[in-house]
Amino acid sequence: MRAFVLALCLLGAIPVSALAQMVRIGLSAPLTGPDSAFGQGLRLGAEQAVADLNRSGGRRFALVVADDGGDPRQAAAVAARFAGDEIGLVVGPFESAAVAKAAPVYERAGTVLVAPGVTYGPLTGRGLWNLFRLGSSDPQQGRAGADYLARAFAGRPIAILNDRTTFGRGLADAVASRLHDLGQHEAAFEGVERGTRDFGPLMRRLAAAKVAAVYYGGQATDAAALVKAMRDSRFTATFVASDGILGSAFAASGAAGEGTVMTLPPDVPRLADLRIGKAIARTPEADSVAGSAYAAVQALAQALDRGQAVGPKGKVDGRKVAEAMRAGPVKTILGTLAFDGRGDQTSAPVALKVWHRTPDGRLDYAGQEPPT
């Protein structure tokens, strides 16, 4: 079992007797492993939110931080430990697979879980009363991509490709379904095995269909290979994808990636530097998720008070918290958020960005929107 850390996030010393009256919020995050930069950002945001709540003079909170390493089994072990410690409110985990493994453990314990950043659509379709998602899901990004395609390429052939994974196929299906609702049908719908590098036959089929835009459900490395093959074969169709292509491999695609349109959640506010506790490195990855963790703590705290869901010794009634989360909007650093019966945001915004080369030769999407 990895270490658990009690991060009090309070102003000044707190008497031991007061700790029993606090409401504890758990944070399950990848503080080690390949996603550790994101995990440190989640910790940064959650710690600052708890500190700010405690400064407000109302109910007192304590943050209990656990490293799940981004591993589903470890996330489930963290969930069991939190359940045993009767922690009724949790932020995290970060990865969809970790949430899928841990959420049923939390449900059995009566714990409410707010997951910032997980995008896998079916997570909130499993009938769990205790799971809430911050941000847009893969299907929501797929629908936003389809809306762009229908608007920008009305009446022109569109191809929908995917990497045959659950993630990629789910995106492709969402795009196709939305296009059909809008009265437009794809000229091609194909799966392309991950690791494929011989795209010659596919390029010839798409060129013969006079495809004007290609939507790709998949991730960065394969997306980069596909768009390079398109440009090498002088196939000029616009390339469209989700934020699954975010990564160094696609950023290194250079001229081939020029003009790629990408859907992704809107930029979150950058938090001011945390002035208490251990300093946490401020990386782009950390900054990209810290605001979401801050908002998750805000949402839980508001639902706790609205549902009158805490007993005299800090015992949380998770059912009441979940009912309050669904009953009405909460105000957060990300704006006013509302949740449906599944635990998804009722109107999760999705942004559109275009990858362009900068004067120093890099490929970047920051500040670049497609023409309306």
mmCIF file of C-alpha atoms in Angstrom:
data_model
loop_
_atom_site.group_PDB
_atom_site.id
_atom_site.type_symbol
_atom_site.label_atom_id
_atom_site.label_comp_id
_atom_site.label_asym_id
_atom_site.label_seq_id
_atom_site.Cartn_x
_atom_site.Cartn_y
_atom_site.Cartn_z
ATOM 1 C CA MET A 1 0.000 0.000 0.000
ATOM 2 C CA ARG A 2 1.397 3.378 -0.953
ATOM 3 C CA ALA A 3 1.631 6.065 1.679
ATOM 4 C CA PHE A 4 -1.352 8.190 2.629
ATOM 5 C CA VAL A 5 -0.759 11.801 3.589
ATOM 6 C CA LEU A 6 -3.104 13.978 5.637
ATOM 7 C CA ALA A 7 -2.858 17.445 4.124
ATOM 8 C CA LEU A 8 -4.641 19.695 6.604
ATOM 9 C CA CYS A 9 -4.543 22.789 4.412
ATOM 10 C CA LEU A 10 -5.475 24.955 7.352
ATOM 11 C CA LEU A 11 -4.434 28.338 8.681
ATOM 12 C CA GLY A 12 -2.379 27.793 11.811
ATOM 13 C CA ALA A 13 -2.274 24.818 14.149
ATOM 14 C CA ILE A 14 -5.481 22.856 14.697
ATOM 15 C CA PRO A 15 -6.270 21.248 18.072
ATOM 16 C CA VAL A 16 -6.665 17.476 17.980
ATOM 17 C CA SER A 17 -10.220 17.795 19.288
ATOM 18 C CA ALA A 18 -11.152 19.907 16.262
ATOM 19 C CA LEU A 19 -9.948 17.277 13.790
ATOM 20 C CA ALA A 20 -12.849 15.009 14.713
ATOM 21 C CA GLN A 21 -15.314 17.692 13.613
ATOM 22 C CA MET A 22 -13.719 18.203 10.207
ATOM 23 C CA VAL A 23 -15.061 16.824 6.971
ATOM 24 C CA ARG A 24 -12.328 14.855 5.240
ATOM 25 C CA ILE A 25 -12.040 14.845 1.445
ATOM 26 C CA GLY A 26 -9.921 12.165 -0.174
ATOM 27 C CA LEU A 27 -7.744 12.716 -3.228
ATOM 28 C CA SER A 28 -6.801 9.657 -5.287
ATOM 29 C CA ALA A 29 -4.227 10.753 -7.862
ATOM 30 C CA PRO A 30 -1.155 9.442 -9.745
ATOM 31 C CA LEU A 31 1.574 11.154 -7.729
ATOM 32 C CA THR A 32 4.079 8.684 -9.187
ATOM 33 C CA GLY A 33 4.218 6.955 -12.549
ATOM 34 C CA PRO A 34 3.779 8.242 -16.113
ATOM 35 C CA ASP A 35 0.922 10.591 -15.215
ATOM 36 C CA SER A 36 2.563 12.024 -12.105
ATOM 37 C CA ALA A 37 2.701 15.566 -13.508
ATOM 38 C CA PHE A 38 -1.082 15.507 -13.801
ATOM 39 C CA GLY A 39 -1.390 13.972 -10.350
ATOM 40 C CA GLN A 40 0.663 16.749 -8.809
ATOM 41 C CA GLY A 41 -1.629 19.248 -10.511
ATOM 42 C CA LEU A 42 -4.694 17.549 -9.023
ATOM 43 C CA ARG A 43 -3.067 17.752 -5.614
ATOM 44 C CA LEU A 44 -2.237 21.407 -6.126
ATOM 45 C CA GLY A 45 -5.826 22.272 -7.033
ATOM 46 C CA ALA A 46 -7.430 20.219 -4.273
ATOM 47 C CA GLU A 47 -5.088 21.579 -1.591
ATOM 48 C CA GLN A 48 -5.716 25.148 -2.634
ATOM 49 C CA ALA A 49 -9.495 24.630 -2.703
ATOM 50 C CA VAL A 50 -9.497 23.171 0.809
ATOM 51 C CA ALA A 51 -7.284 25.989 2.068
ATOM 52 C CA ASP A 52 -9.594 28.592 0.548
ATOM 53 C CA LEU A 53 -12.676 26.926 2.034
ATOM 54 C CA ASN A 54 -11.075 26.947 5.464
ATOM 55 C CA ARG A 55 -10.160 30.611 5.102
ATOM 56 C CA SER A 56 -13.811 31.434 4.414
ATOM 57 C CA GLY A 57 -14.736 30.836 8.032
ATOM 58 C CA GLY A 58 -17.377 28.182 7.429
ATOM 59 C CA ARG A 59 -17.149 24.425 7.748
ATOM 60 C CA ARG A 60 -13.644 23.021 8.215
ATOM 61 C CA PHE A 61 -12.154 20.507 5.796
ATOM 62 C CA ALA A 62 -9.082 18.291 5.709
ATOM 63 C CA LEU A 63 -7.614 16.742 2.573
ATOM 64 C CA VAL A 64 -6.341 13.160 2.673
ATOM 65 C CA VAL A 65 -3.986 12.519 -0.248
ATOM 66 C CA ALA A 66 -3.269 9.057 -1.658
ATOM 67 C CA ASP A 67 -0.998 8.024 -4.522
ATOM 68 C CA ASP A 68 -2.746 5.512 -6.788
ATOM 69 C CA GLY A 69 0.078 5.536 -9.359
ATOM 70 C CA GLY A 70 -2.498 5.659 -12.161
ATOM 71 C CA ASP A 71 -2.931 1.908 -11.717
ATOM 72 C CA PRO A 72 -6.479 0.472 -11.549
ATOM 73 C CA ARG A 73 -5.631 -2.092 -8.875
ATOM 74 C CA GLN A 74 -3.880 0.494 -6.745
ATOM 75 C CA ALA A 75 -6.824 2.879 -7.199
ATOM 76 C CA ALA A 76 -9.144 0.153 -5.904
ATOM 77 C CA ALA A 77 -6.823 -0.369 -2.923
ATOM 78 C CA VAL A 78 -6.935 3.366 -2.215
ATOM 79 C CA ALA A 79 -10.732 3.221 -2.411
ATOM 80 C CA ALA A 80 -10.820 0.384 0.118
ATOM 81 C CA ARG A 81 -8.542 2.322 2.472
ATOM 82 C CA PHE A 82 -10.650 5.481 2.165
ATOM 83 C CA ALA A 83 -13.792 3.425 2.771
ATOM 84 C CA GLY A 84 -12.276 1.864 5.874
ATOM 85 C CA ASP A 85 -11.402 5.333 7.138
ATOM 86 C CA GLU A 86 -15.005 6.487 6.469
ATOM 87 C CA ILE A 87 -13.961 9.210 4.028
ATOM 88 C CA GLY A 88 -17.239 10.003 2.285
ATOM 89 C CA LEU A 89 -16.055 12.468 -0.378
ATOM 90 C CA VAL A 90 -13.316 11.775 -2.937
ATOM 91 C CA VAL A 91 -11.730 13.632 -5.854
ATOM 92 C CA GLY A 92 -10.166 11.382 -8.515
ATOM 93 C CA PRO A 93 -8.827 9.087 -9.822
ATOM 94 C CA PHE A 94 -7.407 10.633 -12.991
ATOM 95 C CA GLU A 95 -7.416 7.722 -15.440
ATOM 96 C CA SER A 96 -10.628 6.200 -16.805
ATOM 97 C CA ALA A 97 -9.479 2.634 -16.095
ATOM 98 C CA ALA A 98 -8.685 3.550 -12.498
ATOM 99 C CA VAL A 99 -12.107 5.142 -12.050
ATOM 100 C CA ALA A 100 -13.806 2.072 -13.521
ATOM 101 C CA LYS A 101 -12.062 -0.180 -10.989
ATOM 102 C CA ALA A 102 -12.448 2.062 -7.948
ATOM 103 C CA ALA A 103 -15.948 3.504 -8.393
ATOM 104 C CA PRO A 104 -17.841 0.305 -7.405
ATOM 105 C CA VAL A 105 -15.743 0.109 -4.205
ATOM 106 C CA TYR A 106 -16.731 3.655 -3.366
ATOM 107 C CA GLU A 107 -20.360 2.935 -4.214
ATOM 108 C CA ARG A 108 -20.537 0.038 -1.758
ATOM 109 C CA ALA A 109 -19.007 2.279 0.908
ATOM 110 C CA GLY A 110 -21.483 5.105 0.294
ATOM 111 C CA THR A 111 -18.741 7.458 -0.928
ATOM 112 C CA VAL A 112 -19.320 10.174 -3.539
ATOM 113 C CA LEU A 113 -16.683 10.390 -6.249
ATOM 114 C CA VAL A 114 -15.992 13.391 -8.513
ATOM 115 C CA ALA A 115 -13.570 12.465 -11.303
ATOM 116 C CA PRO A 116 -11.898 15.422 -13.020
ATOM 117 C CA GLY A 117 -10.726 14.768 -16.544
ATOM 118 C CA VAL A 118 -11.947 11.233 -17.297
ATOM 119 C CA THR A 119 -13.487 11.075 -20.758
ATOM 120 C CA TYR A 120 -14.504 7.454 -21.383
ATOM 121 C CA GLY A 121 -18.243 7.671 -22.091
ATOM 122 C CA PRO A 122 -19.579 4.426 -20.532
ATOM 123 C CA LEU A 123 -18.116 5.237 -17.102
ATOM 124 C CA THR A 124 -21.205 7.197 -16.140
ATOM 125 C CA GLY A 125 -23.596 4.806 -17.861
ATOM 126 C CA ARG A 126 -23.136 1.915 -15.458
ATOM 127 C CA GLY A 127 -25.874 2.911 -13.023
ATOM 128 C CA LEU A 128 -23.558 4.112 -10.262
ATOM 129 C CA TRP A 129 -25.327 6.693 -8.105
ATOM 130 C CA ASN A 130 -22.099 8.024 -6.602
ATOM 131 C CA LEU A 131 -19.985 8.942 -9.673
ATOM 132 C CA PHE A 132 -19.791 12.409 -11.217
ATOM 133 C CA ARG A 133 -17.638 13.536 -14.134
ATOM 134 C CA LEU A 134 -16.123 16.971 -14.620
ATOM 135 C CA GLY A 135 -15.568 17.960 -18.226
ATOM 136 C CA SER A 136 -16.699 16.555 -21.531
ATOM 137 C CA SER A 137 -16.857 12.851 -22.344
ATOM 138 C CA ASP A 138 -15.554 11.214 -25.505
ATOM 139 C CA PRO A 139 -19.093 11.037 -26.975
ATOM 140 C CA GLN A 140 -19.574 14.746 -26.270
ATOM 141 C CA GLN A 141 -16.309 15.515 -28.048
ATOM 142 C CA GLY A 142 -17.395 13.287 -30.917
ATOM 143 C CA ARG A 143 -20.656 15.174 -31.282
ATOM 144 C CA ALA A 144 -18.799 18.493 -31.239
ATOM 145 C CA GLY A 145 -16.479 17.202 -33.954
ATOM 146 C CA ALA A 146 -19.463 16.152 -36.031
ATOM 147 C CA ASP A 147 -21.101 19.554 -35.625
ATOM 148 C CA TYR A 148 -17.936 21.173 -36.971
ATOM 149 C CA LEU A 149 -17.739 18.724 -39.886
ATOM 150 C CA ALA A 150 -21.386 19.214 -40.827
ATOM 151 C CA ARG A 151 -20.972 22.969 -40.734
ATOM 152 C CA ALA A 152 -17.619 23.258 -42.513
ATOM 153 C CA PHE A 153 -18.102 20.440 -45.055
ATOM 154 C CA ALA A 154 -21.830 20.457 -45.703
ATOM 155 C CA GLY A 155 -22.665 18.286 -48.704
ATOM 156 C CA ARG A 156 -19.038 17.182 -49.167
ATOM 157 C CA PRO A 157 -17.694 13.653 -48.579
ATOM 158 C CA ILE A 158 -16.427 12.926 -45.063
ATOM 159 C CA ALA A 159 -14.467 9.845 -43.967
ATOM 160 C CA ILE A 160 -14.545 8.526 -40.391
ATOM 161 C CA LEU A 161 -11.582 6.391 -39.289
ATOM 162 C CA ASN A 162 -10.706 4.839 -35.940
ATOM 163 C CA ASP A 163 -7.940 2.784 -34.351
ATOM 164 C CA ARG A 164 -10.259 -0.142 -33.435
ATOM 165 C CA THR A 165 -9.850 0.493 -29.708
ATOM 166 C CA THR A 166 -12.810 1.103 -27.419
ATOM 167 C CA PHE A 167 -11.723 4.730 -27.170
ATOM 168 C CA GLY A 168 -11.261 5.346 -30.896
ATOM 169 C CA ARG A 169 -14.318 3.394 -32.047
ATOM 170 C CA GLY A 170 -16.462 5.183 -29.460
ATOM 171 C CA LEU A 171 -15.421 8.544 -30.855
ATOM 172 C CA ALA A 172 -16.025 7.431 -34.435
ATOM 173 C CA ASP A 173 -19.482 6.065 -33.581
ATOM 174 C CA ALA A 174 -20.416 9.332 -31.848
ATOM 175 C CA VAL A 175 -19.341 11.347 -34.902
ATOM 176 C CA ALA A 176 -21.270 9.123 -37.308
ATOM 177 C CA SER A 177 -24.416 9.143 -35.158
ATOM 178 C CA ARG A 178 -24.429 12.921 -34.883
ATOM 179 C CA LEU A 179 -23.809 13.370 -38.621
ATOM 180 C CA HIS A 180 -26.763 11.091 -39.342
ATOM 181 C CA ASP A 181 -28.934 13.180 -37.017
ATOM 182 C CA LEU A 182 -27.894 16.240 -39.022
ATOM 183 C CA GLY A 183 -28.847 14.577 -42.298
ATOM 184 C CA GLN A 184 -25.317 13.870 -43.505
ATOM 185 C CA HIS A 185 -23.757 10.431 -44.040
ATOM 186 C CA GLU A 186 -20.094 9.533 -44.180
ATOM 187 C CA ALA A 187 -18.510 8.448 -47.422
ATOM 188 C CA ALA A 188 -16.341 5.899 -45.583
ATOM 189 C CA PHE A 189 -16.199 4.368 -42.101
ATOM 190 C CA GLU A 190 -13.126 2.221 -41.491
ATOM 191 C CA GLY A 191 -11.005 0.825 -38.693
ATOM 192 C CA VAL A 192 -7.234 1.066 -38.985
ATOM 193 C CA GLU A 193 -5.181 -1.237 -36.778
ATOM 194 C CA ARG A 194 -2.874 0.530 -34.332
ATOM 195 C CA GLY A 195 0.713 0.486 -35.553
ATOM 196 C CA THR A 196 -0.296 0.438 -39.236
ATOM 197 C CA ARG A 197 2.183 2.283 -41.435
ATOM 198 C CA ASP A 198 1.172 1.154 -44.928
ATOM 199 C CA PHE A 199 -1.686 3.526 -45.732
ATOM 200 C CA GLY A 200 -1.424 3.303 -49.533
ATOM 201 C CA PRO A 201 -4.658 1.335 -50.179
ATOM 202 C CA LEU A 202 -6.597 3.494 -47.710
ATOM 203 C CA MET A 203 -5.327 6.704 -49.303
ATOM 204 C CA ARG A 204 -6.396 5.494 -52.731
ATOM 205 C CA ARG A 205 -9.898 4.651 -51.485
ATOM 206 C CA LEU A 206 -10.322 8.023 -49.809
ATOM 207 C CA ALA A 207 -8.996 9.895 -52.827
ATOM 208 C CA ALA A 208 -11.365 7.987 -55.114
ATOM 209 C CA ALA A 209 -14.265 9.042 -52.883
ATOM 210 C CA LYS A 210 -13.055 12.674 -53.121
ATOM 211 C CA VAL A 211 -13.109 12.961 -49.341
ATOM 212 C CA ALA A 212 -12.833 16.563 -48.128
ATOM 213 C CA ALA A 213 -12.350 15.818 -44.408
ATOM 214 C CA VAL A 214 -11.086 12.864 -42.376
ATOM 215 C CA TYR A 215 -12.166 12.346 -38.777
ATOM 216 C CA TYR A 216 -9.854 10.080 -36.780
ATOM 217 C CA GLY A 217 -10.691 8.426 -33.472
ATOM 218 C CA GLY A 218 -7.361 7.472 -31.967
ATOM 219 C CA GLN A 219 -4.233 8.679 -30.252
ATOM 220 C CA ALA A 220 -1.165 10.736 -30.998
ATOM 221 C CA THR A 221 1.354 8.307 -32.472
ATOM 222 C CA ASP A 222 -1.029 6.691 -34.958
ATOM 223 C CA ALA A 223 -2.656 10.025 -35.770
ATOM 224 C CA ALA A 224 0.754 11.459 -36.651
ATOM 225 C CA ALA A 225 1.540 8.502 -38.914
ATOM 226 C CA LEU A 226 -1.835 8.790 -40.635
ATOM 227 C CA VAL A 227 -1.675 12.514 -41.286
ATOM 228 C CA LYS A 228 1.910 12.186 -42.590
ATOM 229 C CA ALA A 229 0.747 9.490 -44.994
ATOM 230 C CA MET A 230 -2.067 11.758 -46.166
ATOM 231 C CA ARG A 231 0.295 14.611 -46.939
ATOM 232 C CA ASP A 232 2.957 12.360 -48.470
ATOM 233 C CA SER A 233 0.320 11.102 -50.907
ATOM 234 C CA ARG A 234 -0.746 14.725 -51.614
ATOM 235 C CA PHE A 235 -4.133 14.048 -50.062
ATOM 236 C CA THR A 236 -5.232 17.462 -48.802
ATOM 237 C CA ALA A 237 -8.385 16.583 -46.845
ATOM 238 C CA THR A 238 -8.727 18.375 -43.495
ATOM 239 C CA PHE A 239 -7.747 16.168 -40.559
ATOM 240 C CA VAL A 240 -10.058 16.293 -37.511
ATOM 241 C CA ALA A 241 -9.631 14.499 -34.169
ATOM 242 C CA SER A 242 -10.222 14.688 -30.422
ATOM 243 C CA ASP A 243 -7.726 15.571 -27.703
ATOM 244 C CA GLY A 244 -6.625 11.953 -27.865
ATOM 245 C CA ILE A 245 -3.979 13.231 -30.294
ATOM 246 C CA LEU A 246 -2.403 15.440 -27.652
ATOM 247 C CA GLY A 247 1.154 14.254 -27.233
ATOM 248 C CA SER A 248 4.706 14.785 -28.376
ATOM 249 C CA ALA A 249 4.303 12.425 -31.339
ATOM 250 C CA PHE A 250 1.630 14.526 -32.978
ATOM 251 C CA ALA A 251 3.312 17.788 -32.010
ATOM 252 C CA ALA A 252 6.355 16.485 -33.902
ATOM 253 C CA SER A 253 4.370 15.873 -37.111
ATOM 254 C CA GLY A 254 5.369 19.338 -38.337
ATOM 255 C CA ALA A 255 4.044 20.452 -41.701
ATOM 256 C CA ALA A 256 1.876 17.338 -42.012
ATOM 257 C CA GLY A 257 -0.131 18.309 -38.920
ATOM 258 C CA GLU A 258 -0.638 21.877 -40.100
ATOM 259 C CA GLY A 259 -4.348 22.746 -40.119
ATOM 260 C CA THR A 260 -5.516 19.791 -38.021
ATOM 261 C CA VAL A 261 -8.738 20.610 -36.150
ATOM 262 C CA MET A 262 -9.013 19.210 -32.618
ATOM 263 C CA THR A 263 -11.814 19.079 -30.045
ATOM 264 C CA LEU A 264 -10.932 19.399 -26.370
ATOM 265 C CA PRO A 265 -12.304 20.819 -23.114
ATOM 266 C CA PRO A 266 -11.869 24.589 -22.787
ATOM 267 C CA ASP A 267 -8.771 25.849 -21.020
ATOM 268 C CA VAL A 268 -9.201 25.906 -17.255
ATOM 269 C CA PRO A 269 -8.170 28.938 -15.192
ATOM 270 C CA ARG A 270 -4.592 28.898 -13.950
ATOM 271 C CA LEU A 271 -4.518 28.885 -10.172
ATOM 272 C CA ALA A 272 -2.382 31.320 -8.240
ATOM 273 C CA ASP A 273 0.617 29.811 -6.489
ATOM 274 C CA LEU A 274 -0.310 27.880 -3.370
ATOM 275 C CA ARG A 275 1.171 29.615 -0.339
ATOM 276 C CA ILE A 276 0.907 26.810 2.209
ATOM 277 C CA GLY A 277 2.208 23.289 2.432
ATOM 278 C CA LYS A 278 4.907 21.666 0.317
ATOM 279 C CA ALA A 279 5.682 23.418 -2.945
ATOM 280 C CA ILE A 280 4.508 21.543 -6.046
ATOM 281 C CA ALA A 281 6.199 21.960 -9.412
ATOM 282 C CA ARG A 282 4.152 24.070 -11.813
ATOM 283 C CA THR A 283 4.249 22.248 -15.132
ATOM 284 C CA PRO A 284 1.895 22.648 -18.114
ATOM 285 C CA GLU A 285 0.392 19.248 -17.239
ATOM 286 C CA ALA A 286 -0.194 20.285 -13.628
ATOM 287 C CA ASP A 287 -1.753 23.595 -14.629
ATOM 288 C CA SER A 288 -4.056 21.857 -17.105
ATOM 289 C CA VAL A 289 -5.858 19.895 -14.355
ATOM 290 C CA ALA A 290 -5.417 21.913 -11.153
ATOM 291 C CA GLY A 291 -8.481 24.042 -11.851
ATOM 292 C CA SER A 292 -10.638 20.958 -12.341
ATOM 293 C CA ALA A 293 -9.553 19.508 -8.986
ATOM 294 C CA TYR A 294 -10.294 22.844 -7.344
ATOM 295 C CA ALA A 295 -13.770 22.820 -8.902
ATOM 296 C CA ALA A 296 -14.377 19.236 -7.767
ATOM 297 C CA VAL A 297 -13.736 20.220 -4.141
ATOM 298 C CA GLN A 298 -16.004 23.250 -4.533
ATOM 299 C CA ALA A 299 -18.818 21.101 -5.941
ATOM 300 C CA LEU A 300 -18.567 18.547 -3.132
ATOM 301 C CA ALA A 301 -18.503 21.228 -0.429
ATOM 302 C CA GLN A 302 -21.593 22.969 -1.818
ATOM 303 C CA ALA A 303 -23.519 19.716 -2.209
ATOM 304 C CA LEU A 304 -22.571 18.745 1.332
ATOM 305 C CA ASP A 305 -24.110 21.919 2.758
ATOM 306 C CA ARG A 306 -27.103 21.959 0.425
ATOM 307 C CA GLY A 307 -27.983 18.370 1.277
ATOM 308 C CA GLN A 308 -27.342 18.862 5.001
ATOM 309 C CA ALA A 309 -25.365 15.685 4.603
ATOM 310 C CA VAL A 310 -22.871 15.803 7.479
ATOM 311 C CA GLY A 311 -23.398 14.546 11.011
ATOM 312 C CA PRO A 312 -22.112 16.131 14.232
ATOM 313 C CA LYS A 313 -18.783 14.251 14.087
ATOM 314 C CA GLY A 314 -18.088 14.837 10.401
ATOM 315 C CA LYS A 315 -19.794 11.641 9.179
ATOM 316 C CA VAL A 316 -20.936 12.205 5.586
ATOM 317 C CA ASP A 317 -24.174 10.843 4.128
ATOM 318 C CA GLY A 318 -23.106 10.139 0.549
ATOM 319 C CA ARG A 319 -26.631 9.590 -0.734
ATOM 320 C CA LYS A 320 -27.661 13.061 0.370
ATOM 321 C CA VAL A 321 -24.556 14.568 -1.235
ATOM 322 C CA ALA A 322 -25.273 12.795 -4.546
ATOM 323 C CA GLU A 323 -28.915 13.918 -4.494
ATOM 324 C CA ALA A 324 -27.808 17.505 -3.897
ATOM 325 C CA MET A 325 -25.276 17.294 -6.738
ATOM 326 C CA ARG A 326 -28.084 16.338 -9.129
ATOM 327 C CA ALA A 327 -30.684 18.682 -7.662
ATOM 328 C CA GLY A 328 -29.256 21.939 -8.906
ATOM 329 C CA PRO A 329 -26.213 23.802 -10.223
ATOM 330 C CA VAL A 330 -23.055 24.492 -8.253
ATOM 331 C CA LYS A 331 -20.805 27.498 -8.691
ATOM 332 C CA THR A 332 -17.159 26.702 -9.289
ATOM 333 C CA ILE A 333 -13.971 28.155 -10.683
ATOM 334 C CA LEU A 334 -14.984 26.543 -14.002
ATOM 335 C CA GLY A 335 -18.356 28.311 -13.983
ATOM 336 C CA THR A 336 -21.809 27.094 -12.988
ATOM 337 C CA LEU A 337 -22.011 23.309 -13.320
ATOM 338 C CA ALA A 338 -25.065 21.030 -13.344
ATOM 339 C CA PHE A 339 -25.213 17.238 -13.487
ATOM 340 C CA ASP A 340 -27.725 14.849 -15.036
ATOM 341 C CA GLY A 341 -28.946 11.542 -13.681
ATOM 342 C CA ARG A 342 -25.891 9.726 -15.020
ATOM 343 C CA GLY A 343 -23.455 12.071 -13.316
ATOM 344 C CA ASP A 344 -22.376 13.875 -16.496
ATOM 345 C CA GLN A 345 -22.423 17.637 -16.847
ATOM 346 C CA THR A 346 -25.627 18.666 -18.556
ATOM 347 C CA SER A 347 -23.811 21.038 -20.896
ATOM 348 C CA ALA A 348 -20.124 20.234 -20.832
ATOM 349 C CA PRO A 349 -18.457 22.709 -23.199
ATOM 350 C CA VAL A 350 -16.102 21.557 -25.944
ATOM 351 C CA ALA A 351 -13.617 23.851 -27.656
ATOM 352 C CA LEU A 352 -12.219 23.674 -31.185
ATOM 353 C CA LYS A 353 -8.553 24.371 -31.828
ATOM 354 C CA VAL A 354 -6.380 24.264 -34.952
ATOM 355 C CA TRP A 355 -2.781 23.103 -34.986
ATOM 356 C CA HIS A 356 -0.480 25.599 -36.737
ATOM 357 C CA ARG A 357 3.254 25.990 -36.978
ATOM 358 C CA THR A 358 4.668 28.854 -34.946
ATOM 359 C CA PRO A 359 7.443 31.174 -36.188
ATOM 360 C CA ASP A 360 10.041 29.008 -34.432
ATOM 361 C CA GLY A 361 8.828 25.932 -36.337
ATOM 362 C CA ARG A 362 6.868 24.234 -33.563
ATOM 363 C CA LEU A 363 3.397 22.815 -34.082
ATOM 364 C CA ASP A 364 0.964 24.227 -31.524
ATOM 365 C CA TYR A 365 -2.763 24.798 -31.072
ATOM 366 C CA ALA A 366 -2.753 27.389 -28.288
ATOM 367 C CA GLY A 367 -4.962 30.346 -29.117
ATOM 368 C CA GLN A 368 -5.880 29.005 -32.552
ATOM 369 C CA GLU A 369 -9.561 28.607 -33.416
ATOM 370 C CA PRO A 370 -10.923 27.386 -36.772
ATOM 371 C CA PRO A 371 -12.698 29.938 -38.966
ATOM 372 C CA THR A 372 -16.435 30.153 -38.307
#
